PDB file of N, CA and C in Angstrom:
ATOM      1  N   UNK A   1       0.834  -1.190   0.000  1.00 87.00           N
ATOM      2  CA  UNK A   1       0.000   0.000   0.000  1.00 87.00           C
ATOM      3  C   UNK A   1       0.876   1.251   0.000  1.00 87.00           C
ATOM      4  N   UNK A   2       1.995   1.219   0.702  1.00 90.00           N
ATOM      5  CA  UNK A   2       2.871   2.402   0.692  1.00 90.00           C
ATOM      6  C   UNK A   2       3.368   2.716  -0.716  1.00 90.00           C
ATOM      7  N   UNK A   3       3.718   1.673  -1.477  1.00 91.00           N
ATOM      8  CA  UNK A   3       4.177   1.892  -2.848  1.00 91.00           C
ATOM      9  C   UNK A   3       3.050   2.480  -3.694  1.00 91.00           C
ATOM     10  N   UNK A   4       1.855   1.948  -3.528  1.00 87.00           N
ATOM     11  CA  UNK A   4       0.713   2.466  -4.265  1.00 87.00           C
ATOM     12  C   UNK A   4       0.476   3.935  -3.934  1.00 87.00           C
ATOM     13  N   UNK A   5       0.632   4.307  -2.666  1.00 86.00           N
ATOM     14  CA  UNK A   5       0.406   5.686  -2.250  1.00 86.00           C
ATOM     15  C   UNK A   5       1.420   6.656  -2.847  1.00 86.00           C
ATOM     16  N   UNK A   6       2.542   6.161  -3.346  1.00 90.00           N
ATOM     17  CA  UNK A   6       3.496   7.031  -4.034  1.00 90.00           C
ATOM     18  C   UNK A   6       3.048   7.324  -5.462  1.00 90.00           C
ATOM     19  N   UNK A   7       2.081   6.533  -5.959  1.00 87.00           N
ATOM     20  CA  UNK A   7       1.627   6.686  -7.341  1.00 87.00           C
ATOM     21  C   UNK A   7       0.260   7.352  -7.463  1.00 87.00           C
ATOM     22  N   UNK A   8      -0.480   7.422  -6.371  1.00 84.00           N
ATOM     23  CA  UNK A   8      -1.831   7.975  -6.416  1.00 84.00           C
ATOM     24  C   UNK A   8      -2.013   8.989  -5.297  1.00 84.00           C
ATOM     25  N   UNK A   9      -3.057   9.756  -5.410  1.00 81.00           N
ATOM     26  CA  UNK A   9      -3.433  10.679  -4.349  1.00 81.00           C
ATOM     27  C   UNK A   9      -4.663  10.119  -3.645  1.00 81.00           C
ATOM     28  N   UNK A  10      -4.605  10.058  -2.354  1.00 85.00           N
ATOM     29  CA  UNK A  10      -5.752   9.612  -1.564  1.00 85.00           C
ATOM     30  C   UNK A  10      -6.524  10.853  -1.149  1.00 85.00           C
ATOM     31  N   UNK A  11      -7.798  10.906  -1.531  1.00 89.00           N
ATOM     32  CA  UNK A  11      -8.582  12.103  -1.201  1.00 89.00           C
ATOM     33  C   UNK A  11      -9.432  11.853   0.036  1.00 89.00           C
ATOM     34  N   UNK A  12      -9.746  12.937   0.703  1.00 92.00           N
ATOM     35  CA  UNK A  12     -10.630  12.872   1.860  1.00 92.00           C
ATOM     36  C   UNK A  12     -12.069  12.685   1.395  1.00 92.00           C
ATOM     37  N   UNK A  13     -12.874  12.066   2.238  1.00 95.00           N
ATOM     38  CA  UNK A  13     -14.302  11.900   1.963  1.00 95.00           C
ATOM     39  C   UNK A  13     -15.068  12.721   2.983  1.00 95.00           C
ATOM     40  N   UNK A  14     -15.986  13.531   2.483  1.00 96.00           N
ATOM     41  CA  UNK A  14     -16.771  14.370   3.379  1.00 96.00           C
ATOM     42  C   UNK A  14     -18.123  13.714   3.677  1.00 96.00           C
ATOM     43  N   UNK A  15     -18.753  14.187   4.715  1.00 97.00           N
ATOM     44  CA  UNK A  15     -20.096  13.710   5.055  1.00 97.00           C
ATOM     45  C   UNK A  15     -21.062  14.014   3.915  1.00 97.00           C
ATOM     46  N   UNK A  16     -20.900  15.155   3.267  1.00 96.00           N
ATOM     47  CA  UNK A  16     -21.764  15.529   2.139  1.00 96.00           C
ATOM     48  C   UNK A  16     -21.602  14.533   0.990  1.00 96.00           C
ATOM     49  N   UNK A  17     -20.373  14.138   0.695  1.00 95.00           N
ATOM     50  CA  UNK A  17     -20.149  13.174  -0.382  1.00 95.00           C
ATOM     51  C   UNK A  17     -20.761  11.819  -0.031  1.00 95.00           C
ATOM     52  N   UNK A  18     -20.645  11.408   1.214  1.00 94.00           N
ATOM     53  CA  UNK A  18     -21.241  10.148   1.642  1.00 94.00           C
ATOM     54  C   UNK A  18     -22.763  10.204   1.517  1.00 94.00           C
ATOM     55  N   UNK A  19     -23.363  11.312   1.933  1.00 94.00           N
ATOM     56  CA  UNK A  19     -24.810  11.466   1.808  1.00 94.00           C
ATOM     57  C   UNK A  19     -25.238  11.422   0.342  1.00 94.00           C
ATOM     58  N   UNK A  20     -24.457  12.047  -0.521  1.00 92.00           N
ATOM     59  CA  UNK A  20     -24.754  12.037  -1.956  1.00 92.00           C
ATOM     60  C   UNK A  20     -24.670  10.616  -2.509  1.00 92.00           C
ATOM     61  N   UNK A  21     -23.665   9.864  -2.087  1.00 91.00           N
ATOM     62  CA  UNK A  21     -23.513   8.475  -2.545  1.00 91.00           C
ATOM     63  C   UNK A  21     -24.678   7.607  -2.084  1.00 91.00           C
ATOM     64  N   UNK A  22     -25.192   7.881  -0.900  1.00 91.00           N
ATOM     65  CA  UNK A  22     -26.341   7.118  -0.395  1.00 91.00           C
ATOM     66  C   UNK A  22     -27.591   7.393  -1.219  1.00 91.00           C
ATOM     67  N   UNK A  23     -27.679   8.578  -1.821  1.00 89.00           N
ATOM     68  CA  UNK A  23     -28.839   8.946  -2.626  1.00 89.00           C
ATOM     69  C   UNK A  23     -28.759   8.441  -4.061  1.00 89.00           C
ATOM     70  N   UNK A  24     -27.584   8.025  -4.501  1.00 82.00           N
ATOM     71  CA  UNK A  24     -27.405   7.551  -5.879  1.00 82.00           C
ATOM     72  C   UNK A  24     -28.016   6.159  -6.002  1.00 82.00           C
ATOM     73  N   UNK A  25     -28.752   5.945  -7.076  1.00 69.00           N
ATOM     74  CA  UNK A  25     -29.293   4.602  -7.273  1.00 69.00           C
ATOM     75  C   UNK A  25     -28.207   3.776  -7.954  1.00 69.00           C
ATOM     76  N   UNK A  26     -27.395   3.167  -7.170  1.00 68.00           N
ATOM     77  CA  UNK A  26     -26.255   2.383  -7.633  1.00 68.00           C
ATOM     78  C   UNK A  26     -26.211   1.121  -6.787  1.00 68.00           C
ATOM     79  N   UNK A  27     -25.845   0.019  -7.399  1.00 75.00           N
ATOM     80  CA  UNK A  27     -25.796  -1.248  -6.678  1.00 75.00           C
ATOM     81  C   UNK A  27     -24.717  -1.280  -5.597  1.00 75.00           C
ATOM     82  N   UNK A  28     -23.751  -0.416  -5.715  1.00 85.00           N
ATOM     83  CA  UNK A  28     -22.586  -0.508  -4.848  1.00 85.00           C
ATOM     84  C   UNK A  28     -22.257   0.861  -4.253  1.00 85.00           C
ATOM     85  N   UNK A  29     -22.445   0.996  -2.949  1.00 89.00           N
ATOM     86  CA  UNK A  29     -22.190   2.272  -2.270  1.00 89.00           C
ATOM     87  C   UNK A  29     -20.753   2.731  -2.474  1.00 89.00           C
ATOM     88  N   UNK A  30     -19.800   1.812  -2.357  1.00 91.00           N
ATOM     89  CA  UNK A  30     -18.395   2.197  -2.486  1.00 91.00           C
ATOM     90  C   UNK A  30     -18.086   2.741  -3.877  1.00 91.00           C
ATOM     91  N   UNK A  31     -18.671   2.129  -4.916  1.00 91.00           N
ATOM     92  CA  UNK A  31     -18.445   2.621  -6.273  1.00 91.00           C
ATOM     93  C   UNK A  31     -19.074   3.996  -6.466  1.00 91.00           C
ATOM     94  N   UNK A  32     -20.269   4.187  -5.926  1.00 91.00           N
ATOM     95  CA  UNK A  32     -20.912   5.505  -6.021  1.00 91.00           C
ATOM     96  C   UNK A  32     -20.051   6.560  -5.328  1.00 91.00           C
ATOM     97  N   UNK A  33     -19.529   6.215  -4.163  1.00 93.00           N
ATOM     98  CA  UNK A  33     -18.679   7.144  -3.418  1.00 93.00           C
ATOM     99  C   UNK A  33     -17.390   7.438  -4.181  1.00 93.00           C
ATOM    100  N   UNK A  34     -16.810   6.423  -4.793  1.00 93.00           N
ATOM    101  CA  UNK A  34     -15.593   6.642  -5.585  1.00 93.00           C
ATOM    102  C   UNK A  34     -15.859   7.596  -6.743  1.00 93.00           C
ATOM    103  N   UNK A  35     -16.985   7.425  -7.432  1.00 94.00           N
ATOM    104  CA  UNK A  35     -17.310   8.295  -8.564  1.00 94.00           C
ATOM    105  C   UNK A  35     -17.511   9.737  -8.094  1.00 94.00           C
ATOM    106  N   UNK A  36     -18.218   9.912  -6.999  1.00 95.00           N
ATOM    107  CA  UNK A  36     -18.460  11.257  -6.463  1.00 95.00           C
ATOM    108  C   UNK A  36     -17.151  11.919  -6.050  1.00 95.00           C
ATOM    109  N   UNK A  37     -16.302  11.185  -5.362  1.00 94.00           N
ATOM    110  CA  UNK A  37     -15.006  11.740  -4.949  1.00 94.00           C
ATOM    111  C   UNK A  37     -14.119  12.025  -6.153  1.00 94.00           C
ATOM    112  N   UNK A  38     -14.136  11.144  -7.149  1.00 94.00           N
ATOM    113  CA  UNK A  38     -13.332  11.351  -8.359  1.00 94.00           C
ATOM    114  C   UNK A  38     -13.749  12.639  -9.065  1.00 94.00           C
ATOM    115  N   UNK A  39     -15.052  12.871  -9.153  1.00 94.00           N
ATOM    116  CA  UNK A  39     -15.539  14.113  -9.771  1.00 94.00           C
ATOM    117  C   UNK A  39     -15.065  15.330  -8.987  1.00 94.00           C
ATOM    118  N   UNK A  40     -15.149  15.263  -7.667  1.00 94.00           N
ATOM    119  CA  UNK A  40     -14.767  16.421  -6.858  1.00 94.00           C
ATOM    120  C   UNK A  40     -13.274  16.712  -6.950  1.00 94.00           C
ATOM    121  N   UNK A  41     -12.485  15.683  -7.250  1.00 93.00           N
ATOM    122  CA  UNK A  41     -11.038  15.859  -7.410  1.00 93.00           C
ATOM    123  C   UNK A  41     -10.646  16.108  -8.866  1.00 93.00           C
ATOM    124  N   UNK A  42     -11.653  16.244  -9.738  1.00 94.00           N
ATOM    125  CA  UNK A  42     -11.442  16.524 -11.169  1.00 94.00           C
ATOM    126  C   UNK A  42     -10.655  15.417 -11.871  1.00 94.00           C
ATOM    127  N   UNK A  43     -10.900  14.174 -11.459  1.00 92.00           N
ATOM    128  CA  UNK A  43     -10.251  13.032 -12.124  1.00 92.00           C
ATOM    129  C   UNK A  43     -10.825  12.869 -13.527  1.00 92.00           C
ATOM    130  N   UNK A  44     -10.003  12.404 -14.431  1.00 93.00           N
ATOM    131  CA  UNK A  44     -10.433  12.224 -15.805  1.00 93.00           C
ATOM    132  C   UNK A  44     -11.077  10.863 -16.039  1.00 93.00           C
ATOM    133  N   UNK A  45     -10.700   9.866 -15.236  1.00 93.00           N
ATOM    134  CA  UNK A  45     -11.257   8.536 -15.420  1.00 93.00           C
ATOM    135  C   UNK A  45     -11.066   7.691 -14.176  1.00 93.00           C
ATOM    136  N   UNK A  46     -11.791   6.584 -14.163  1.00 93.00           N
ATOM    137  CA  UNK A  46     -11.666   5.594 -13.101  1.00 93.00           C
ATOM    138  C   UNK A  46     -11.218   4.296 -13.740  1.00 93.00           C
ATOM    139  N   UNK A  47     -10.260   3.645 -13.129  1.00 94.00           N
ATOM    140  CA  UNK A  47      -9.801   2.337 -13.601  1.00 94.00           C
ATOM    141  C   UNK A  47     -10.446   1.295 -12.704  1.00 94.00           C
ATOM    142  N   UNK A  48     -11.201   0.374 -13.332  1.00 94.00           N
ATOM    143  CA  UNK A  48     -11.964  -0.597 -12.569  1.00 94.00           C
ATOM    144  C   UNK A  48     -12.138  -1.888 -13.359  1.00 94.00           C
ATOM    145  N   UNK A  49     -12.330  -2.974 -12.651  1.00 94.00           N
ATOM    146  CA  UNK A  49     -12.647  -4.241 -13.312  1.00 94.00           C
ATOM    147  C   UNK A  49     -14.151  -4.403 -13.493  1.00 94.00           C
ATOM    148  N   UNK A  50     -14.952  -3.515 -12.934  1.00 91.00           N
ATOM    149  CA  UNK A  50     -16.397  -3.626 -12.994  1.00 91.00           C
ATOM    150  C   UNK A  50     -17.009  -2.311 -13.472  1.00 91.00           C
ATOM    151  N   UNK A  51     -16.898  -2.057 -14.768  1.00 92.00           N
ATOM    152  CA  UNK A  51     -17.346  -0.793 -15.346  1.00 92.00           C
ATOM    153  C   UNK A  51     -18.843  -0.567 -15.202  1.00 92.00           C
ATOM    154  N   UNK A  52     -19.632  -1.636 -15.119  1.00 90.00           N
ATOM    155  CA  UNK A  52     -21.088  -1.475 -15.064  1.00 90.00           C
ATOM    156  C   UNK A  52     -21.536  -0.732 -13.809  1.00 90.00           C
ATOM    157  N   UNK A  53     -20.774  -0.817 -12.729  1.00 88.00           N
ATOM    158  CA  UNK A  53     -21.149  -0.112 -11.504  1.00 88.00           C
ATOM    159  C   UNK A  53     -20.962   1.397 -11.621  1.00 88.00           C
ATOM    160  N   UNK A  54     -20.289   1.850 -12.657  1.00 89.00           N
ATOM    161  CA  UNK A  54     -20.060   3.280 -12.832  1.00 89.00           C
ATOM    162  C   UNK A  54     -20.900   3.878 -13.951  1.00 89.00           C
ATOM    163  N   UNK A  55     -21.762   3.060 -14.565  1.00 86.00           N
ATOM    164  CA  UNK A  55     -22.644   3.570 -15.613  1.00 86.00           C
ATOM    165  C   UNK A  55     -23.570   4.629 -15.018  1.00 86.00           C
ATOM    166  N   UNK A  56     -23.743   5.708 -15.726  1.00 84.00           N
ATOM    167  CA  UNK A  56     -24.628   6.766 -15.274  1.00 84.00           C
ATOM    168  C   UNK A  56     -24.000   7.730 -14.279  1.00 84.00           C
ATOM    169  N   UNK A  57     -22.703   7.539 -13.966  1.00 87.00           N
ATOM    170  CA  UNK A  57     -22.041   8.438 -13.017  1.00 87.00           C
ATOM    171  C   UNK A  57     -21.420   9.645 -13.701  1.00 87.00           C
ATOM    172  N   UNK A  58     -21.302   9.569 -15.015  1.00 89.00           N
ATOM    173  CA  UNK A  58     -20.648  10.654 -15.738  1.00 89.00           C
ATOM    174  C   UNK A  58     -19.133  10.531 -15.754  1.00 89.00           C
ATOM    175  N   UNK A  59     -18.615   9.453 -15.164  1.00 92.00           N
ATOM    176  CA  UNK A  59     -17.166   9.232 -15.147  1.00 92.00           C
ATOM    177  C   UNK A  59     -16.776   8.266 -16.262  1.00 92.00           C
ATOM    178  N   UNK A  60     -15.715   8.594 -16.964  1.00 95.00           N
ATOM    179  CA  UNK A  60     -15.167   7.674 -17.944  1.00 95.00           C
ATOM    180  C   UNK A  60     -14.480   6.550 -17.181  1.00 95.00           C
ATOM    181  N   UNK A  61     -14.701   5.317 -17.611  1.00 95.00           N
ATOM    182  CA  UNK A  61     -14.105   4.165 -16.933  1.00 95.00           C
ATOM    183  C   UNK A  61     -13.350   3.300 -17.921  1.00 95.00           C
ATOM    184  N   UNK A  62     -12.221   2.805 -17.490  1.00 96.00           N
ATOM    185  CA  UNK A  62     -11.426   1.866 -18.262  1.00 96.00           C
ATOM    186  C   UNK A  62     -11.085   0.677 -17.380  1.00 96.00           C
ATOM    187  N   UNK A  63     -10.960  -0.492 -18.011  1.00 95.00           N
ATOM    188  CA  UNK A  63     -10.434  -1.642 -17.278  1.00 95.00           C
ATOM    189  C   UNK A  63      -8.923  -1.462 -17.173  1.00 95.00           C
ATOM    190  N   UNK A  64      -8.266  -2.183 -16.278  1.00 94.00           N
ATOM    191  CA  UNK A  64      -6.805  -2.086 -16.214  1.00 94.00           C
ATOM    192  C   UNK A  64      -6.147  -2.404 -17.557  1.00 94.00           C
ATOM    193  N   UNK A  65      -6.697  -3.380 -18.256  1.00 95.00           N
ATOM    194  CA  UNK A  65      -6.133  -3.749 -19.566  1.00 95.00           C
ATOM    195  C   UNK A  65      -6.292  -2.619 -20.564  1.00 95.00           C
ATOM    196  N   UNK A  66      -7.449  -1.983 -20.591  1.00 95.00           N
ATOM    197  CA  UNK A  66      -7.668  -0.863 -21.502  1.00 95.00           C
ATOM    198  C   UNK A  66      -6.752   0.302 -21.182  1.00 95.00           C
ATOM    199  N   UNK A  67      -6.500   0.532 -19.916  1.00 93.00           N
ATOM    200  CA  UNK A  67      -5.641   1.639 -19.505  1.00 93.00           C
ATOM    201  C   UNK A  67      -4.206   1.430 -19.950  1.00 93.00           C
ATOM    202  N   UNK A  68      -3.724   0.211 -19.876  1.00 91.00           N
ATOM    203  CA  UNK A  68      -2.332  -0.099 -20.198  1.00 91.00           C
ATOM    204  C   UNK A  68      -2.095  -0.028 -21.708  1.00 91.00           C
ATOM    205  N   UNK A  69      -3.084  -0.363 -22.493  1.00 85.00           N
ATOM    206  CA  UNK A  69      -2.909  -0.424 -23.967  1.00 85.00           C
ATOM    207  C   UNK A  69      -2.866   0.935 -24.568  1.00 85.00           C
TER     208      UNK A  69
END
């Protein structure tokens, strides 16, 4: 995890973002929260193995394989 933290930025999660994620109709609370936090940090995309959980979030998603190619 320490090595990973040298390559990424870990953002804080606010109570407002958590409340917003709870209101999103998404099968997975953690994925909804990730999308909301990614937007607030102006991320360009999310890398995930389960792109369907991010449909309708407005975030561009790539699989790890798509990102590497």
